[in-house]
């Protein structure tokens, strides 16, 4: 039988900025098949926190209406209901962000999302 030691609550995670540019607070960060939201500015080479739970107002790139409770994904720019880019030869899977906590009209450019955390 294997054992595990408690590390942290997991509402936010440590994230090292391995780029040459500052990651600004509230930036959406993709890591693996997940996303997090930068809790503070993270300077190059430094470690900062990213939120992986909570409700966030995020940009909506989908041109369709989205009902409350719909699973949504991050397409690199904003929130969409599509789980991939729709191409058959060069499919890119989008990370699941979570689900919507409100309804957004087709013309809306922002949406409230509960992170899947």
PDB file of C-alpha atoms in Angstrom:
ATOM      1  CA  UNK A   1       0.000   0.000   0.000  1.00  0.00           C
ATOM      2  CA  UNK A   2       1.377   3.421  -0.881  1.00  0.00           C
ATOM      3  CA  UNK A   3       1.015   6.509   1.288  1.00  0.00           C
ATOM      4  CA  UNK A   4       0.705  10.197   0.625  1.00  0.00           C
ATOM      5  CA  UNK A   5       1.632  13.185   2.770  1.00  0.00           C
ATOM      6  CA  UNK A   6      -0.623  16.240   2.869  1.00  0.00           C
ATOM      7  CA  UNK A   7       1.040  19.164   1.074  1.00  0.00           C
ATOM      8  CA  UNK A   8      -1.466  22.024   0.686  1.00  0.00           C
ATOM      9  CA  UNK A   9      -5.173  22.813   0.206  1.00  0.00           C
ATOM     10  CA  UNK A  10      -4.712  23.138  -3.543  1.00  0.00           C
ATOM     11  CA  UNK A  11      -6.779  26.271  -4.134  1.00  0.00           C
ATOM     12  CA  UNK A  12      -3.665  27.833  -5.587  1.00  0.00           C
ATOM     13  CA  UNK A  13      -0.464  26.250  -6.799  1.00  0.00           C
ATOM     14  CA  UNK A  14       3.134  27.391  -7.065  1.00  0.00           C
ATOM     15  CA  UNK A  15       4.050  28.207 -10.674  1.00  0.00           C
ATOM     16  CA  UNK A  16       7.550  29.054 -11.924  1.00  0.00           C
ATOM     17  CA  UNK A  17       7.742  31.577 -14.753  1.00  0.00           C
ATOM     18  CA  UNK A  18      10.220  29.999 -17.177  1.00  0.00           C
ATOM     19  CA  UNK A  19       9.730  32.735 -19.793  1.00  0.00           C
ATOM     20  CA  UNK A  20      11.694  35.950 -20.314  1.00  0.00           C
ATOM     21  CA  UNK A  21       8.660  38.167 -19.682  1.00  0.00           C
ATOM     22  CA  UNK A  22       6.615  39.066 -16.624  1.00  0.00           C
ATOM     23  CA  UNK A  23       3.335  37.163 -16.259  1.00  0.00           C
ATOM     24  CA  UNK A  24       0.813  39.747 -15.122  1.00  0.00           C
ATOM     25  CA  UNK A  25      -1.723  39.079 -12.377  1.00  0.00           C
ATOM     26  CA  UNK A  26      -4.990  37.593 -13.715  1.00  0.00           C
ATOM     27  CA  UNK A  27      -3.310  36.102 -16.793  1.00  0.00           C
ATOM     28  CA  UNK A  28      -4.746  32.740 -17.854  1.00  0.00           C
ATOM     29  CA  UNK A  29      -1.952  30.150 -17.805  1.00  0.00           C
ATOM     30  CA  UNK A  30      -2.230  26.791 -19.571  1.00  0.00           C
ATOM     31  CA  UNK A  31      -0.206  23.957 -18.068  1.00  0.00           C
ATOM     32  CA  UNK A  32      -0.650  20.438 -19.378  1.00  0.00           C
ATOM     33  CA  UNK A  33      -4.371  19.942 -19.928  1.00  0.00           C
ATOM     34  CA  UNK A  34      -5.295  22.450 -17.197  1.00  0.00           C
ATOM     35  CA  UNK A  35      -5.431  26.201 -16.660  1.00  0.00           C
ATOM     36  CA  UNK A  36      -4.810  28.498 -13.741  1.00  0.00           C
ATOM     37  CA  UNK A  37      -5.092  32.234 -13.174  1.00  0.00           C
ATOM     38  CA  UNK A  38      -1.992  34.153 -12.034  1.00  0.00           C
ATOM     39  CA  UNK A  39      -2.680  35.459  -8.537  1.00  0.00           C
ATOM     40  CA  UNK A  40       0.063  38.089  -8.684  1.00  0.00           C
ATOM     41  CA  UNK A  41       2.647  39.305 -11.168  1.00  0.00           C
ATOM     42  CA  UNK A  42       5.267  36.584 -11.661  1.00  0.00           C
ATOM     43  CA  UNK A  43       8.668  37.858 -12.769  1.00  0.00           C
ATOM     44  CA  UNK A  44      10.896  35.812 -15.114  1.00  0.00           C
ATOM     45  CA  UNK A  45      12.603  32.996 -13.234  1.00  0.00           C
ATOM     46  CA  UNK A  46      10.463  33.574 -10.134  1.00  0.00           C
ATOM     47  CA  UNK A  47       7.745  31.408  -8.587  1.00  0.00           C
ATOM     48  CA  UNK A  48       4.296  32.814  -7.932  1.00  0.00           C
ATOM     49  CA  UNK A  49       0.813  31.553  -7.261  1.00  0.00           C
ATOM     50  CA  UNK A  50      -1.861  30.526  -9.735  1.00  0.00           C
ATOM     51  CA  UNK A  51      -5.481  30.036  -8.722  1.00  0.00           C
ATOM     52  CA  UNK A  52      -6.989  26.700  -9.753  1.00  0.00           C
ATOM     53  CA  UNK A  53     -10.341  27.059  -7.989  1.00  0.00           C
ATOM     54  CA  UNK A  54     -12.859  29.863  -7.797  1.00  0.00           C
ATOM     55  CA  UNK A  55     -15.173  31.797 -10.092  1.00  0.00           C
ATOM     56  CA  UNK A  56     -13.592  34.186 -12.596  1.00  0.00           C
ATOM     57  CA  UNK A  57     -14.902  36.660 -15.152  1.00  0.00           C
ATOM     58  CA  UNK A  58     -13.186  35.621 -18.368  1.00  0.00           C
ATOM     59  CA  UNK A  59     -13.192  36.734 -22.016  1.00  0.00           C
ATOM     60  CA  UNK A  60     -15.658  34.799 -24.173  1.00  0.00           C
ATOM     61  CA  UNK A  61     -14.531  33.950 -27.707  1.00  0.00           C
ATOM     62  CA  UNK A  62     -17.476  31.697 -28.549  1.00  0.00           C
ATOM     63  CA  UNK A  63     -20.005  33.462 -30.784  1.00  0.00           C
ATOM     64  CA  UNK A  64     -22.811  31.273 -29.464  1.00  0.00           C
ATOM     65  CA  UNK A  65     -25.018  31.754 -26.404  1.00  0.00           C
ATOM     66  CA  UNK A  66     -23.798  29.665 -23.466  1.00  0.00           C
ATOM     67  CA  UNK A  67     -26.186  28.395 -20.799  1.00  0.00           C
ATOM     68  CA  UNK A  68     -25.387  28.168 -17.085  1.00  0.00           C
ATOM     69  CA  UNK A  69     -23.705  24.871 -16.218  1.00  0.00           C
ATOM     70  CA  UNK A  70     -22.099  24.308 -19.624  1.00  0.00           C
ATOM     71  CA  UNK A  71     -18.584  22.838 -19.679  1.00  0.00           C
ATOM     72  CA  UNK A  72     -16.224  25.362 -21.270  1.00  0.00           C
ATOM     73  CA  UNK A  73     -12.674  25.309 -22.634  1.00  0.00           C
ATOM     74  CA  UNK A  74      -9.802  27.778 -23.135  1.00  0.00           C
ATOM     75  CA  UNK A  75      -8.845  28.259 -26.799  1.00  0.00           C
ATOM     76  CA  UNK A  76      -5.723  30.294 -26.049  1.00  0.00           C
ATOM     77  CA  UNK A  77      -7.619  33.581 -26.165  1.00  0.00           C
ATOM     78  CA  UNK A  78     -10.834  33.041 -24.228  1.00  0.00           C
ATOM     79  CA  UNK A  79     -13.715  30.761 -23.341  1.00  0.00           C
ATOM     80  CA  UNK A  80     -15.455  28.532 -25.862  1.00  0.00           C
ATOM     81  CA  UNK A  81     -17.748  25.500 -25.802  1.00  0.00           C
ATOM     82  CA  UNK A  82     -15.560  23.720 -28.376  1.00  0.00           C
ATOM     83  CA  UNK A  83     -13.176  21.130 -26.940  1.00  0.00           C
ATOM     84  CA  UNK A  84     -10.772  21.465 -29.890  1.00  0.00           C
ATOM     85  CA  UNK A  85     -10.008  23.644 -32.905  1.00  0.00           C
ATOM     86  CA  UNK A  86     -12.221  21.567 -35.217  1.00  0.00           C
ATOM     87  CA  UNK A  87      -9.478  20.705 -37.699  1.00  0.00           C
ATOM     88  CA  UNK A  88      -9.319  17.095 -38.867  1.00  0.00           C
ATOM     89  CA  UNK A  89      -5.621  16.913 -39.792  1.00  0.00           C
ATOM     90  CA  UNK A  90      -4.064  19.121 -37.124  1.00  0.00           C
ATOM     91  CA  UNK A  91      -6.432  18.849 -34.172  1.00  0.00           C
ATOM     92  CA  UNK A  92      -5.497  20.860 -31.094  1.00  0.00           C
ATOM     93  CA  UNK A  93      -7.346  19.916 -27.899  1.00  0.00           C
ATOM     94  CA  UNK A  94      -8.324  22.807 -25.638  1.00  0.00           C
ATOM     95  CA  UNK A  95      -7.997  22.445 -21.847  1.00  0.00           C
ATOM     96  CA  UNK A  96     -11.229  22.152 -19.867  1.00  0.00           C
ATOM     97  CA  UNK A  97     -11.601  25.287 -17.766  1.00  0.00           C
ATOM     98  CA  UNK A  98     -14.699  24.379 -15.803  1.00  0.00           C
ATOM     99  CA  UNK A  99     -18.339  25.321 -16.177  1.00  0.00           C
ATOM    100  CA  UNK A 100     -20.321  28.511 -16.533  1.00  0.00           C
ATOM    101  CA  UNK A 101     -22.083  29.958 -13.491  1.00  0.00           C
ATOM    102  CA  UNK A 102     -24.292  32.266 -15.510  1.00  0.00           C
ATOM    103  CA  UNK A 103     -25.820  32.481 -18.949  1.00  0.00           C
ATOM    104  CA  UNK A 104     -24.115  34.521 -21.673  1.00  0.00           C
ATOM    105  CA  UNK A 105     -25.782  35.764 -24.849  1.00  0.00           C
ATOM    106  CA  UNK A 106     -24.153  35.174 -28.234  1.00  0.00           C
ATOM    107  CA  UNK A 107     -23.088  38.840 -28.322  1.00  0.00           C
ATOM    108  CA  UNK A 108     -21.515  38.808 -24.820  1.00  0.00           C
ATOM    109  CA  UNK A 109     -17.739  39.132 -24.670  1.00  0.00           C
ATOM    110  CA  UNK A 110     -17.279  38.036 -21.032  1.00  0.00           C
ATOM    111  CA  UNK A 111     -18.584  35.115 -19.013  1.00  0.00           C
ATOM    112  CA  UNK A 112     -18.402  33.876 -15.418  1.00  0.00           C
ATOM    113  CA  UNK A 113     -16.646  30.513 -15.089  1.00  0.00           C
ATOM    114  CA  UNK A 114     -16.124  28.179 -12.106  1.00  0.00           C
ATOM    115  CA  UNK A 115     -12.685  26.657 -12.514  1.00  0.00           C
ATOM    116  CA  UNK A 116     -12.647  22.861 -12.676  1.00  0.00           C
ATOM    117  CA  UNK A 117      -9.904  22.734 -10.040  1.00  0.00           C
TER     118      UNK A 117
END
